């Protein structure tokens, strides 16, 4: 149905020419899901967006190639001709449903406008059609919610709206660009299921772009692996997963977290005891009970995984322990001290013993401070080093987190996401803390980078003798690192167990549901059996 | 929403009090008084006049009695126009000024909005540079200069439009409105260009294009609403600025508006007229700021829910 041949795209800027897509060929067949896999910067999104003329030009230039869609070369069409195909024959679903819907328009208006434009449908018919589609993609009570604005929907629901929007003109080909990357694991599995169902029912072709092999392990028919603008391997799903040829494909497969940390620690005394912790946020009427009566211990030297969907209160617990938010009720006892009762001065003394690693390394580093300044700041602030000795400590820290010493004078924007997270980890470890809260430290990163950072955290944890609270929505990641896991739902503890036990004998239905949403379960099982 | 409005109204009270107090004492600092003149006046007459206008009291007594009158909405008698109260004078001049400001705002919005949007569609091209350079000139050129230039070109050389008056001949409102509005048009052009550029780089614009909508629909349906919010938020302060800044244009074009009374009052040391106009304009500024904040919030669905909450 779609045949892309020898596609090359360059971005011409003042700095130079960047060949984003280099002689790429692939095809998409009707009734099949074709996945393009690659890290950020591999050119996968650029290649697909160029088919519909959606890359910014300049600086983007399509240098060469053909893209035959039902025999028509998309790359030769005029803007007006392309526009007739966009949204009608070929539709797109984008990554971030939070920013891809217009916040100023009701979802009904956004759904129907392309139907009204392409098929000249009447307002009433279009609305009727939109309600049916919303029903089909699993929006509850579509007849009334159709007049709501995007901010009134959750992330998963917005992505369903995006999918309905893409389907409204009955496209033959659906291009889905990382459609589940911004979503929780459980929501991700629902959206993947929805896409697979739609593909079967409507017999359309889907081109699925992702950085994560595990995500498409259950649904893709054909897989194309891209690296640095080139296609390195193409094959069926079983080819890629069971008989990968290219080194890079093997590396991607190896990066999927599969192993489970075996609890090796003898039981020590708890470093942190959390008793009946409640953190409520004041809202107009009833308080939002983000954390509601949570109790658990964190033992010295262990990594405790804290797992739950977004809104389950896991980040709030991390922030409550460090007193970054005000606790409503309950106690947090750190090494015999009740943190919840401390005044600001005593708290400052404790700050150097407990640190925080944030999710988004782009937002959490000060863009106007060099790496050196970022790492030196906590050392000087807590009086651990003075001006004369700080530089050796900073350089040693950079060695530890795997940053070249020559980077010391660079600013955050000059680094990739993985390198930035290394800086953030370095900053957290600078004061040699005993306890670190890591809040989704790898969820903004590509899979291979994710694996590197997890390994780094494991090594540093051992070296520094750290106690860690590792917060994540992704069970597969957590179990690689955590000795024990606490599962949260709606601000309450649902289950806690050692990682091995939690995965082999989940006790509650919620935990079972979470385990079932891990992408590529089948793959994991076969791989574990294989090992 | 009513709570929000009520809260903002309360905030306005101390602001206005400060304005009243500062103005009251500042004008007294200026040398001379309302009844000083070249000709010597018989001391008895002078004393009688001062007694009539309470100028014989101490400054603080005058201040207190003025505040007392003000609390009843009474701005006092004019010192220079015997027999007429400041309330009457404002009531006579304000409608003319308001009409002029309204036309000027319309000119600013239409010219500025179109120029800004056009410039934003092709940033860093001729289509961007020309309107933005004109806008820069518009901001830099005072109406003191622009007014006479427009009069020369359109009134005298081309003889298309009347050069003075208000409601006297057809078209006599065009030149003053353009003169007054041009600086604001320039400002609105810059605001709307920035707003549109911001919105056009959003993901949802790409979504709209991916739907196959033609570019003009992408702009008119998807981009304008978000891109114009900064402009809407600016309209309130702009209207207030037009009202209070119209005296130059009113003087150039011989328009009997509030601005001219205001300036003359300052020369005449017409204490009550200066105070009254200042308070009146300050109240309007506060009111229009509040109004445009509410409208801008109302245009954003996310904030609208918060406004609706009691």
XYZ file of C-alpha atoms in Angstrom, chain A residues 9-11 17-22 24 36-48 95 177-178 209-212 225-232 248 252 362 416-418 444-449:
50
model
C 16.163 13.997 3.999
C 18.635 16.624 5.153
C 18.354 19.526 7.532
C 24.045 19.799 6.851
C 22.537 17.072 8.978
C 21.454 13.991 7.060
C 18.470 12.978 9.162
C 17.218 10.232 6.848
C 19.697 8.410 4.619
C 15.673 4.620 3.623
C 9.724 1.566 12.939
C 12.071 1.325 15.903
C 14.945 3.623 16.723
C 16.289 5.990 19.330
C 15.546 9.687 19.369
C 17.458 11.286 16.527
C 17.402 8.154 14.401
C 15.203 9.865 11.818
C 12.139 7.667 12.253
C 9.675 10.498 12.916
C 11.202 12.733 10.254
C 10.862 9.977 7.652
C 7.181 9.453 8.445
C 3.093 11.306 20.921
C 4.220 8.424 16.223
C 5.133 7.121 19.695
C 6.863 4.554 15.416
C 8.504 3.773 18.732
C 11.825 3.858 20.538
C 10.932 0.801 22.586
C 15.036 -0.921 12.895
C 16.612 2.478 12.241
C 19.871 3.915 13.513
C 21.323 7.308 12.653
C 19.071 7.822 9.656
C 19.613 4.401 8.129
C 17.557 1.223 8.147
C 19.782 -1.406 9.733
C 22.226 -2.616 17.082
C 18.035 -2.728 21.699
C 15.705 19.015 31.066
C 21.733 14.798 25.659
C 18.978 13.588 27.984
C 21.067 10.698 29.300
C 12.115 10.461 29.875
C 14.982 8.539 28.286
C 15.456 6.204 25.335
C 15.634 2.494 26.166
C 19.335 2.016 25.592
C 20.152 5.159 27.597
